[in-house]
mmCIF file of C-alpha atoms and ligand atoms in Angstrom:
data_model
loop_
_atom_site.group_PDB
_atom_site.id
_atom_site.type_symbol
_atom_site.label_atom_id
_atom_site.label_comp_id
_atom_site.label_asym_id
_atom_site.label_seq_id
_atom_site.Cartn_x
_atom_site.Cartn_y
_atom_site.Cartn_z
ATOM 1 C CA UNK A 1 116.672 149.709 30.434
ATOM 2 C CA UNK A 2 113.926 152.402 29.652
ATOM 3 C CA UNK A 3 111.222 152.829 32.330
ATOM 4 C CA UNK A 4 108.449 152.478 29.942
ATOM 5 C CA UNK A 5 104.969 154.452 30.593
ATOM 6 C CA UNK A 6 101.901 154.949 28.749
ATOM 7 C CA UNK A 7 101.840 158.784 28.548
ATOM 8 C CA UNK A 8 104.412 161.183 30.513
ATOM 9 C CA UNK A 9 103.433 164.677 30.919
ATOM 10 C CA UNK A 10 106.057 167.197 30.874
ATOM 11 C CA UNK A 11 105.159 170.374 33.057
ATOM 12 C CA UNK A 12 102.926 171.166 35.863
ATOM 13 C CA UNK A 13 101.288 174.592 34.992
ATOM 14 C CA UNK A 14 97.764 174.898 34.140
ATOM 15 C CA UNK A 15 98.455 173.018 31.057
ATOM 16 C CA UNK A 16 100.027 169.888 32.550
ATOM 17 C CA UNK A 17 97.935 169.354 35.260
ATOM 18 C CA UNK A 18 94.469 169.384 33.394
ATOM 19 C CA UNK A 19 95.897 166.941 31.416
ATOM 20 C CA UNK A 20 97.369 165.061 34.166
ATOM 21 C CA UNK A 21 93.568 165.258 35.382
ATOM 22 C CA UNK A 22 92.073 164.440 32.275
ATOM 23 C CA UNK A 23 94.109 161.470 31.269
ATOM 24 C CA UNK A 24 94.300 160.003 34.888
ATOM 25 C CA UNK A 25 90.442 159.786 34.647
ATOM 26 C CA UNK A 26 90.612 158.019 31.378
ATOM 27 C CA UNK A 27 93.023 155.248 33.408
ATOM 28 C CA UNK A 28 96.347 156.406 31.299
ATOM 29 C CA UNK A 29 98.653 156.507 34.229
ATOM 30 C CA UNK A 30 100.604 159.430 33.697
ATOM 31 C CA UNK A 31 103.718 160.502 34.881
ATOM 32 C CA UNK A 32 104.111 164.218 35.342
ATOM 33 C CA UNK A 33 107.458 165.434 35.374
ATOM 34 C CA UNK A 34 106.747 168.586 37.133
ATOM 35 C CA UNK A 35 109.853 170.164 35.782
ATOM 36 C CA UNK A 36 111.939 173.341 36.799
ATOM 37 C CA UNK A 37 109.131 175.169 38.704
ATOM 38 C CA UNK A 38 106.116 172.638 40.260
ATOM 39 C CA UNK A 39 102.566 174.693 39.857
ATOM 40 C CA UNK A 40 104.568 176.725 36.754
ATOM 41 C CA UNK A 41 104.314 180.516 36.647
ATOM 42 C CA UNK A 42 101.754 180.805 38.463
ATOM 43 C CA UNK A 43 103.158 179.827 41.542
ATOM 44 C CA UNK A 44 105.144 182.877 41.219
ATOM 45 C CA UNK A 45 102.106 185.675 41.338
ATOM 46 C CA UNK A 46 99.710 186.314 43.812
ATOM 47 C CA UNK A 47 95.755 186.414 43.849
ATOM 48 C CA UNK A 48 94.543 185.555 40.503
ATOM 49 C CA UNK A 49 91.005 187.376 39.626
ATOM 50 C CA UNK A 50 90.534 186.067 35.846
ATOM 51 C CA UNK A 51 90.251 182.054 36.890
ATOM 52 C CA UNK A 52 86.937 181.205 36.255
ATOM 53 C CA UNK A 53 85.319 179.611 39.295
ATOM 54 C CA UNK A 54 86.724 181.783 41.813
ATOM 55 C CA UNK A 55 84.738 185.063 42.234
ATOM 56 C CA UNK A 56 86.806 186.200 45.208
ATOM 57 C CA UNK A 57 90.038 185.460 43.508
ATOM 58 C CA UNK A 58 92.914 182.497 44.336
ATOM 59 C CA UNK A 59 96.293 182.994 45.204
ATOM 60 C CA UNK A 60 98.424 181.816 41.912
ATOM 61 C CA UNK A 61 99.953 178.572 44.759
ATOM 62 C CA UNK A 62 96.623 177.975 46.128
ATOM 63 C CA UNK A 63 95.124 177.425 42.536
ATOM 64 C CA UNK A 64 98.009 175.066 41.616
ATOM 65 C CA UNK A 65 98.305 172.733 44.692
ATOM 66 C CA UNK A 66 94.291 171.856 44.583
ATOM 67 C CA UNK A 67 94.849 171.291 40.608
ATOM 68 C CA UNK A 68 97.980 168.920 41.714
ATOM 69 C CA UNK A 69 95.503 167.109 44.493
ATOM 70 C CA UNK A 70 92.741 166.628 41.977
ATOM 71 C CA UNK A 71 95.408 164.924 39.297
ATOM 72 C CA UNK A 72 96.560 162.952 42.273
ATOM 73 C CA UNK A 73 93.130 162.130 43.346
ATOM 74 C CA UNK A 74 92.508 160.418 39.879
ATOM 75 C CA UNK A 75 95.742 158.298 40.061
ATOM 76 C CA UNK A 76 98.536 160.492 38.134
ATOM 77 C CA UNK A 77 101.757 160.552 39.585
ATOM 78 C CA UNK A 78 103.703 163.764 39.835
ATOM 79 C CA UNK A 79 107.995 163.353 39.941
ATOM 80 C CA UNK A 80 110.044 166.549 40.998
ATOM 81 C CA UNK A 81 112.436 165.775 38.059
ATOM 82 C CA UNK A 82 113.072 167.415 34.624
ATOM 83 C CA UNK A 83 114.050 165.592 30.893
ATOM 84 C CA UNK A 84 117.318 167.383 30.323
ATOM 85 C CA UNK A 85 116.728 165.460 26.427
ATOM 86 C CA UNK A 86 114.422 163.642 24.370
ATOM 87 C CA UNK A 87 114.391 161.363 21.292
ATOM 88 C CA UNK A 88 110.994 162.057 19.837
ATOM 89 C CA UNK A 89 109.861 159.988 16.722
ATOM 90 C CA UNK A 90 106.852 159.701 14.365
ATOM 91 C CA UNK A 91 104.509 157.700 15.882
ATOM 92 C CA UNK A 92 107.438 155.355 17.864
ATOM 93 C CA UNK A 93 108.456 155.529 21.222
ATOM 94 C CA UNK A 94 109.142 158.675 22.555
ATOM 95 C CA UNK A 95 112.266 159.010 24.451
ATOM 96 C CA UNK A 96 113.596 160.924 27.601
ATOM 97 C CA UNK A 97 116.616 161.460 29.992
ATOM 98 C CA UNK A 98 116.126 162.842 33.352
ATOM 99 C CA UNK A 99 118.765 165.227 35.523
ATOM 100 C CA UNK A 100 119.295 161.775 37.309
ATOM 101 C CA UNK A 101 119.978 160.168 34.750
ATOM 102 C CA UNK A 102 117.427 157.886 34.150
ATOM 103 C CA UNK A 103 115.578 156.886 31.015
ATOM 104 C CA UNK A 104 112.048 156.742 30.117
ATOM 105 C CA UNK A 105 110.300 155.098 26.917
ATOM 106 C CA UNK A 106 106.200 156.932 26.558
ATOM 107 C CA UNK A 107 104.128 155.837 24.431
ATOM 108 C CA UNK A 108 102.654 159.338 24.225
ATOM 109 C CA UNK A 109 104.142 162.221 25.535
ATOM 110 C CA UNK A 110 102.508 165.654 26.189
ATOM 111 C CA UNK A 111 104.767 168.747 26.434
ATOM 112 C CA UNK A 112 103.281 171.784 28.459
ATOM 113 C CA UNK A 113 106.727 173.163 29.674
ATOM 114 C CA UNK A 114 105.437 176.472 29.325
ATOM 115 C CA UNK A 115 107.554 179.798 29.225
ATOM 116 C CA UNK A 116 110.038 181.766 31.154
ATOM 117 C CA UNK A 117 110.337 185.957 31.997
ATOM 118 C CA UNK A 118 112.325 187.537 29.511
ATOM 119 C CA UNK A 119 115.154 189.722 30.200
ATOM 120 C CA UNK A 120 116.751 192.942 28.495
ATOM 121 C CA UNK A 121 119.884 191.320 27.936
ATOM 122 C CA UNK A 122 122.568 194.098 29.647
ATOM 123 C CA UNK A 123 124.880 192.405 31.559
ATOM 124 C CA UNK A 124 124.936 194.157 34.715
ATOM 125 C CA UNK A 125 121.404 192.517 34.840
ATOM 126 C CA UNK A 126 122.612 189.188 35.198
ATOM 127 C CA UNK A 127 125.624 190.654 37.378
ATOM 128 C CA UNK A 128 123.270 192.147 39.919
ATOM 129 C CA UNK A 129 120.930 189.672 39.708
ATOM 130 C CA UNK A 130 119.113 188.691 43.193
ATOM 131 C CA UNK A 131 121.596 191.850 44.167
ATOM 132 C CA UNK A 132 118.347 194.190 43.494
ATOM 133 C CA UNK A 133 117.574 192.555 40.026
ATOM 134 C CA UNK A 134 114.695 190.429 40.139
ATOM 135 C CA UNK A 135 112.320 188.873 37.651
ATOM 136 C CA UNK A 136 109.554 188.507 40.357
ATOM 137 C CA UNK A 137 108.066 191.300 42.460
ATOM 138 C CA UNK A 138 105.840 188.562 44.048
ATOM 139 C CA UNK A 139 108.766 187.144 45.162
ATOM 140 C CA UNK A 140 111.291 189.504 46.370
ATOM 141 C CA UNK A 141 109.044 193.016 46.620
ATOM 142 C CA UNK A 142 108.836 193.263 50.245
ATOM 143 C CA UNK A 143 113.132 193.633 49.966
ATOM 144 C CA UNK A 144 112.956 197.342 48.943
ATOM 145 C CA UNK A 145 110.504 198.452 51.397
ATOM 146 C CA UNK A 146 111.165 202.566 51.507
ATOM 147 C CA UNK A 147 113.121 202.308 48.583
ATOM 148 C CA UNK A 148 112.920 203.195 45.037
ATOM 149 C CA UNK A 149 112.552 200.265 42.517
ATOM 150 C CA UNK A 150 111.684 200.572 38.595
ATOM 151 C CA UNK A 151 110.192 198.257 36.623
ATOM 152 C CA UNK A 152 110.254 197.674 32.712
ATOM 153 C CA UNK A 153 107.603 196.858 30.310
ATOM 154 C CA UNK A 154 104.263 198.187 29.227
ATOM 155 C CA UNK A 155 102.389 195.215 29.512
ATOM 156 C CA UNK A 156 100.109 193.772 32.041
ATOM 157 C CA UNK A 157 102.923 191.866 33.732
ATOM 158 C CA UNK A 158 104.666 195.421 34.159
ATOM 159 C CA UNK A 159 101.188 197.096 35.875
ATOM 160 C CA UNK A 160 100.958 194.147 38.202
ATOM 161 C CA UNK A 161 104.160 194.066 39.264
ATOM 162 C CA UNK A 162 104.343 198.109 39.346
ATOM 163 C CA UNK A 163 101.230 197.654 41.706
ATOM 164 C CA UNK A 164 102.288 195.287 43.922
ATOM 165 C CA UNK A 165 105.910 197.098 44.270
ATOM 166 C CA UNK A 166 104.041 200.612 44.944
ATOM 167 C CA UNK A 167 102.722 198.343 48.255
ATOM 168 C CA UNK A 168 105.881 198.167 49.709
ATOM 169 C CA UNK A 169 108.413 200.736 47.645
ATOM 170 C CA UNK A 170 109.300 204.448 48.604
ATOM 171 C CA UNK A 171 108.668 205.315 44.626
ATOM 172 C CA UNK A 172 108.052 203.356 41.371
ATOM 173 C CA UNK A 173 109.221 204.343 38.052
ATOM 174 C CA UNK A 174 107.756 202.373 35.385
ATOM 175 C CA UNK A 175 110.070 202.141 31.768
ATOM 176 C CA UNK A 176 108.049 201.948 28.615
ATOM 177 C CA UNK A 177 109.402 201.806 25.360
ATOM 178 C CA UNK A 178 106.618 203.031 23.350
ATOM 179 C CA UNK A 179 104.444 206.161 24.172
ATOM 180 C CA UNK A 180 101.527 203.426 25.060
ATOM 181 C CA UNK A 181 100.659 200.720 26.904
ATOM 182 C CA UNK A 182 99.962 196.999 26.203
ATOM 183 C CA UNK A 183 98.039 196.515 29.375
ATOM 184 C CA UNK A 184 94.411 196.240 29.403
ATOM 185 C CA UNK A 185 92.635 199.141 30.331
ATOM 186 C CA UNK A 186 91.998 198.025 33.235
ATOM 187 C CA UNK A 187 95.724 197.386 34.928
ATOM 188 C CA UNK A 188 96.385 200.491 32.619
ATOM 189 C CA UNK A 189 94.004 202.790 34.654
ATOM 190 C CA UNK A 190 94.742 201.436 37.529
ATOM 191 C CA UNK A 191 98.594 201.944 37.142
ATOM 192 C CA UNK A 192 98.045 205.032 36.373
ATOM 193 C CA UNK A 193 95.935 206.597 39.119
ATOM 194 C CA UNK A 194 98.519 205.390 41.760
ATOM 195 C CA UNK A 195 100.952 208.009 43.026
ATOM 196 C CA UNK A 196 103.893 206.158 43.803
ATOM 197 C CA UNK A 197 103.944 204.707 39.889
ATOM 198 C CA UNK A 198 106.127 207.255 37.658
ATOM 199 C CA UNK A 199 105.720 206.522 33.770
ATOM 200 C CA UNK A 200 108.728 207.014 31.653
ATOM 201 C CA UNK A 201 107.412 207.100 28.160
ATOM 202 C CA UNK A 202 109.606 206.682 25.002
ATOM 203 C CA UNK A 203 112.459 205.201 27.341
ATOM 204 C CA UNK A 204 114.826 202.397 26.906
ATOM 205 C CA UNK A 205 116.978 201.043 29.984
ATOM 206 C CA UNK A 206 121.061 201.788 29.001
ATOM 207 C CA UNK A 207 122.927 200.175 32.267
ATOM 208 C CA UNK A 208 122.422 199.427 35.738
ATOM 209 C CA UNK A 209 124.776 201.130 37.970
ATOM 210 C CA UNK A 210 126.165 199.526 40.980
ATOM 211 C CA UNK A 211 129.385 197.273 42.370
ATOM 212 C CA UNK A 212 128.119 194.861 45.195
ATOM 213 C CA UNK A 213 124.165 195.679 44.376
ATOM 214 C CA UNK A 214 121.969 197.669 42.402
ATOM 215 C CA UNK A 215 121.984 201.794 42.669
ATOM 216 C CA UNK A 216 121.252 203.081 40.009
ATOM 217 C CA UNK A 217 119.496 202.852 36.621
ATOM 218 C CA UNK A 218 120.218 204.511 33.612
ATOM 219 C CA UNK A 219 117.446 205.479 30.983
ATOM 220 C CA UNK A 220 117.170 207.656 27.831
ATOM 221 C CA UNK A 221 114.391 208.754 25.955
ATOM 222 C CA UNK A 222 114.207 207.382 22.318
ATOM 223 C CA UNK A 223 112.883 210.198 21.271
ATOM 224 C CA UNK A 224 114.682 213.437 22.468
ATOM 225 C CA UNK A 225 118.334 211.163 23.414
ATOM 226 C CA UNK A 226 117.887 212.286 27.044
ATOM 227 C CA UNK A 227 119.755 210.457 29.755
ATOM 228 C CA UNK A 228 118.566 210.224 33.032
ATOM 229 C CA UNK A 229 120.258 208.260 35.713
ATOM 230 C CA UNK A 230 117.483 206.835 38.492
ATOM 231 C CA UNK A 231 118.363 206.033 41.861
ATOM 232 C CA UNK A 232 116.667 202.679 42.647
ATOM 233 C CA UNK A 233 117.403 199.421 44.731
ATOM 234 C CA UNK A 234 114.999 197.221 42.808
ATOM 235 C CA UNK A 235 114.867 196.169 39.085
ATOM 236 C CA UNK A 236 112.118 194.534 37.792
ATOM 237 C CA UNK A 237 112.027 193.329 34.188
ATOM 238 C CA UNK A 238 108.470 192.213 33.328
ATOM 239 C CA UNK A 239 109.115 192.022 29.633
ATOM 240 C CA UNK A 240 106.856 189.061 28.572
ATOM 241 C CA UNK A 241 107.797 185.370 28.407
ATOM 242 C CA UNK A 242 109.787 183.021 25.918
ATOM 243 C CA UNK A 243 108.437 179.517 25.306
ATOM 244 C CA UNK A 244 110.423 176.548 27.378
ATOM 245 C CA UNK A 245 110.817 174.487 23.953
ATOM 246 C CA UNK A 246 115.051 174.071 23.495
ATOM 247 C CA UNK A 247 115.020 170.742 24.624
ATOM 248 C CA UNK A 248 112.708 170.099 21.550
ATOM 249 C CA UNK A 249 114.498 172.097 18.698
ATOM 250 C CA UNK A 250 115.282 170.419 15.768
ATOM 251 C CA UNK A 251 112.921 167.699 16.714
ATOM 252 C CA UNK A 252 109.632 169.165 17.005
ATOM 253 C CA UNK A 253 108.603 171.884 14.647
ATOM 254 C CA UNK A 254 108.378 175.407 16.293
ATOM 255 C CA UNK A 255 107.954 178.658 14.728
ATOM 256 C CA UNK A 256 110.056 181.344 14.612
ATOM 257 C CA UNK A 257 109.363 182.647 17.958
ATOM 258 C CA UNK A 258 110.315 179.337 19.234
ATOM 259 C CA UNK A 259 106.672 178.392 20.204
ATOM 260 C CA UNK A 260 105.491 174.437 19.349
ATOM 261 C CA UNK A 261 103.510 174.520 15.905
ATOM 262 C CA UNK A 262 100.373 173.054 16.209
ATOM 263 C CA UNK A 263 99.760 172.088 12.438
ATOM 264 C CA UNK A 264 96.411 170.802 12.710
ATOM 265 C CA UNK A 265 94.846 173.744 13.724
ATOM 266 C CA UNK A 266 92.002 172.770 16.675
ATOM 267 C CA UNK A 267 93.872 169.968 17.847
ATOM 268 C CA UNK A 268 96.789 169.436 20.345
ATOM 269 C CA UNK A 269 98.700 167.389 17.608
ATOM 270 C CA UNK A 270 102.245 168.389 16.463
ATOM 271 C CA UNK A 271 104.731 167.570 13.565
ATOM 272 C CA UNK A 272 105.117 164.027 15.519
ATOM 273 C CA UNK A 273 102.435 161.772 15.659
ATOM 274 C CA UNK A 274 102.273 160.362 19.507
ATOM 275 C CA UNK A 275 103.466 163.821 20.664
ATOM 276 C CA UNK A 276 101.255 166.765 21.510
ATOM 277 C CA UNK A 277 101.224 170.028 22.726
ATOM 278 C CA UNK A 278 99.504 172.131 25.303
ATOM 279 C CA UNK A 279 99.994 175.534 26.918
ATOM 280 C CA UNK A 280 102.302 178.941 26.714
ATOM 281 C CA UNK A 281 104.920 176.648 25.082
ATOM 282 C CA UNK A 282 102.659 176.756 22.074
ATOM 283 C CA UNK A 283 100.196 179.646 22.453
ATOM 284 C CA UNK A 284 101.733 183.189 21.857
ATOM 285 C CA UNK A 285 98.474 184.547 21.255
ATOM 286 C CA UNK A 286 96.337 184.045 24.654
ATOM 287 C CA UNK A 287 99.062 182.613 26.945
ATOM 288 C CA UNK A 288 96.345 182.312 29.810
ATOM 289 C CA UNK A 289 95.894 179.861 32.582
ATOM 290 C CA UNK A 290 92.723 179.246 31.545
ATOM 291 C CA UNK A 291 93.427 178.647 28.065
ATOM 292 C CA UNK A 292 96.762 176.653 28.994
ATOM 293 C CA UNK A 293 94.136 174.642 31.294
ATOM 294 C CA UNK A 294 91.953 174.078 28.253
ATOM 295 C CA UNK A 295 94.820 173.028 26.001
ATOM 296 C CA UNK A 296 95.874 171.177 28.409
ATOM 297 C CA UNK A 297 92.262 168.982 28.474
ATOM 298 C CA UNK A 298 92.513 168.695 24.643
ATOM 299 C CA UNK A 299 95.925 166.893 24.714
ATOM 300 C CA UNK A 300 94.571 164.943 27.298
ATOM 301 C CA UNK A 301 91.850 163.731 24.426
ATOM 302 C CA UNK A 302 94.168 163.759 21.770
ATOM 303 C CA UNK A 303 96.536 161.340 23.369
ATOM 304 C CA UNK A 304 93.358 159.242 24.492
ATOM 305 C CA UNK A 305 92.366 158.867 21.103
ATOM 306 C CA UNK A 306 96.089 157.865 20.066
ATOM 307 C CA UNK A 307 96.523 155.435 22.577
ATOM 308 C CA UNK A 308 93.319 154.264 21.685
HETATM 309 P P1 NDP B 1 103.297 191.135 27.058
HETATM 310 O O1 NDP B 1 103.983 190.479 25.934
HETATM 311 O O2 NDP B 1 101.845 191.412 26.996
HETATM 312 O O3 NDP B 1 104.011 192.548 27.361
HETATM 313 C C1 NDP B 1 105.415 192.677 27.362
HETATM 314 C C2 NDP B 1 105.768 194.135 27.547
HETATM 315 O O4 NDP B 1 107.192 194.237 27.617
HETATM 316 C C3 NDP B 1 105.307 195.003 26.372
HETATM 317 O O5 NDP B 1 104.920 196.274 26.856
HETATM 318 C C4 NDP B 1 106.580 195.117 25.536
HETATM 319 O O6 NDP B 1 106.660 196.313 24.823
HETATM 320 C C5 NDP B 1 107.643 195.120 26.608
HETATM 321 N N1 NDP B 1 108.932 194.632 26.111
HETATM 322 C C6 NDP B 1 109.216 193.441 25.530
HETATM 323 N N2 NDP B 1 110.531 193.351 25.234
HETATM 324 C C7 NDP B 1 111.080 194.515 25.629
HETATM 325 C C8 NDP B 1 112.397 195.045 25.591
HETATM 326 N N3 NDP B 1 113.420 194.342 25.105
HETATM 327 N N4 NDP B 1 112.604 196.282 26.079
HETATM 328 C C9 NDP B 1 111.587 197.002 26.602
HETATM 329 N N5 NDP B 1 110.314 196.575 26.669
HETATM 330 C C10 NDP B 1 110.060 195.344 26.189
HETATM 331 O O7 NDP B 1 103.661 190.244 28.330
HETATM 332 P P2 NDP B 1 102.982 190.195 29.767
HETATM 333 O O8 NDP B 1 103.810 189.240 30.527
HETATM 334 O O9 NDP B 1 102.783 191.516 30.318
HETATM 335 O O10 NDP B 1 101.540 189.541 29.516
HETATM 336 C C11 NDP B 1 101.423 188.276 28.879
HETATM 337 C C12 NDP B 1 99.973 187.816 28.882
HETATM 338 O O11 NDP B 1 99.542 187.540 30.201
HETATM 339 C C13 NDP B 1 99.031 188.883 28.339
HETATM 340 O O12 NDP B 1 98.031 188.261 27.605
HETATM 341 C C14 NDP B 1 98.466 189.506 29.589
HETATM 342 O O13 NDP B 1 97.199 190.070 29.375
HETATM 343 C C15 NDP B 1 98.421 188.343 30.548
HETATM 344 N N6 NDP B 1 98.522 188.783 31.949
HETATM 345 C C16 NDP B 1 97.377 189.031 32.643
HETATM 346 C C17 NDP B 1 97.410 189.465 33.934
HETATM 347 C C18 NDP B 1 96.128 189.729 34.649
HETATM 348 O O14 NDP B 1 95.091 189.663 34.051
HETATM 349 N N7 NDP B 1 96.137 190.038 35.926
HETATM 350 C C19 NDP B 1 98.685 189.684 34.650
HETATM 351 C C20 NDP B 1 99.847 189.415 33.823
HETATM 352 C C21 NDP B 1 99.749 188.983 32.524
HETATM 353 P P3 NDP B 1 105.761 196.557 23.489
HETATM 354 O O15 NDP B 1 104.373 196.789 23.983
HETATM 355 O O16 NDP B 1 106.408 197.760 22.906
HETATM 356 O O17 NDP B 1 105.927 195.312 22.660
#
């Protein structure tokens, strides 16, 4: 038999958790599944300076855990637990499996399962991954202390991470593909006017070098065809994010990115009536905590008014 619930929320990002606020104050009940990473992405960076409300900055954790205590507060109840698949319908019950097993029936269901890093796709990466490859600085920086590390990407992931490496790492070379950033000025300058960071313009990553853990990394220059081969202990990818939204393909109309279409633009409603959408999963333009949070209070609405 199906566990039935009003409204489960999948994901516990910015996105989720609003509308776990949101709709627990409008007495839906909902279930958060908090999915593969409780708090989301933002659990995995440091001091966040662009959250409205906090003019001294939050730590990334901090911010998530008092958003998770004010859902609570308001009666939603959060389950460590995934869907591992879903039978969504028009307007019908909307079906899910969890990892244990278990079944659930929702009368609405939001999806905020956000996105995950992306990664070059060389496979020495995944073979020395956590052996010196790592998709978090936040995380794993303070390994390479004195040693060289290089990170990839040109965006503002890339900067921060770059930044926060060039705390802890002998010397930081930083692998763009392009001859310019996509950082804003601001992470760009900032980058850039630290001495440990090393740009390499024009360059794509060819291998990682290495048998038990990482040594070396080799780069050439799409320009000229130059190789160079880097010493460095670290690797960090920060190449942008892919939306979490397999579970729903085939079911749910996405675009061609993979990011939840939103066809009614405005609203939080998607090709299924009774399902919406908040967050990175379906934003690939601002993919921001404060817009996920904001998506996240319009599917709260949007499912009131359903339920309604
Ligand atoms: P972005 O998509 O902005 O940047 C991704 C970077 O990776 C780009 O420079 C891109 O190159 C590069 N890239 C992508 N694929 C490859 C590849 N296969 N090989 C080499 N390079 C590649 O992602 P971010 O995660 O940096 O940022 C996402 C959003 O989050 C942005 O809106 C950003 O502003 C925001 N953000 C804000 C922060 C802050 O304010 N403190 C911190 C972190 C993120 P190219 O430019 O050539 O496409």
């Amino acid at each position: 038999m199906a566990q039935e619930e009003k409204l489960v929320i999948l994901g516990s990002g910015p996105a989720g958790l609003t509308a776990a606020i949101y709709a627990a104050r409008a007495k839906l009940e909902p279930l958060v599944l908090a999915g593969a990473l409780p708090g989301g992405l933002l659990t995995r960076t440091t001091e966040v300076e662009n959250f409205p409300g906090f003019p001294e900055g939050v730590q990334g954790v901090d911010l998530m855990m008092q958003l998770q205590s004010q859902a609570e507060r308001f009666g939603a109840r959060i389950e460590y637990a995934a869907a591992t698949a879903c039978r969504l319908t028009d307007g019908g019950s909307q079906g899910l499996t969890l990892e244990d097993g278990r079944e659930l029936a929702a009368r609405a269901l939001i999806v905020a399962t956000g996105a995950s890093p992306r990664w070059l796709g060389l496979p020495a990466e995944e073979r020395l991954r956590n052996h010196g490859v790592s998709a978090c600085a936040t995380c794993d920086g303070a390994f390479f202390a004195g040693l060289p590390v290089a990170v990839v990407g040109g965006g503002d992931s890339a900067m921060e991470e770059a930044l926060f490496l060039s705390r802890f790492a002998s010397h930081v070379y930083v692998i763009v593909r392009r001859d310019v950033l996509r950082a804003s000025a601001v992470m760009g300058e900032r980058a850039r006017s630290n001495d440990k960071l090393e740009f390499l313009w024009n360059s794509e990553v060819v291998d990682l070098l290495g048998e038990q853990a990482l040594e070396q990394v080799r780069v050439r220059n799409r320009v000229s065809g130059e190789e160079r081969v880097l010493d460095c202990r670290g690797f960090f990818p920060a190449l942008g994010h892919q939306p979490d939204t397999e579970l729903f393909r085939g079911q749910l109309e996405l675009d061609e990115a993979g990011y939840i279409r939103l066809p009614d633009s405005g609203t939080s409603r998607t090709s299924l009536a009774g399902v919406f959408a908040a967050g990175d999963c379906a934003d690939s333009r601002y993919r921001q905590a404060i817009t996920a949070a904001g998506m996240g209070c319009r599917a709260a609405i949007d499912a009131e008014r359903y339920l309604a």
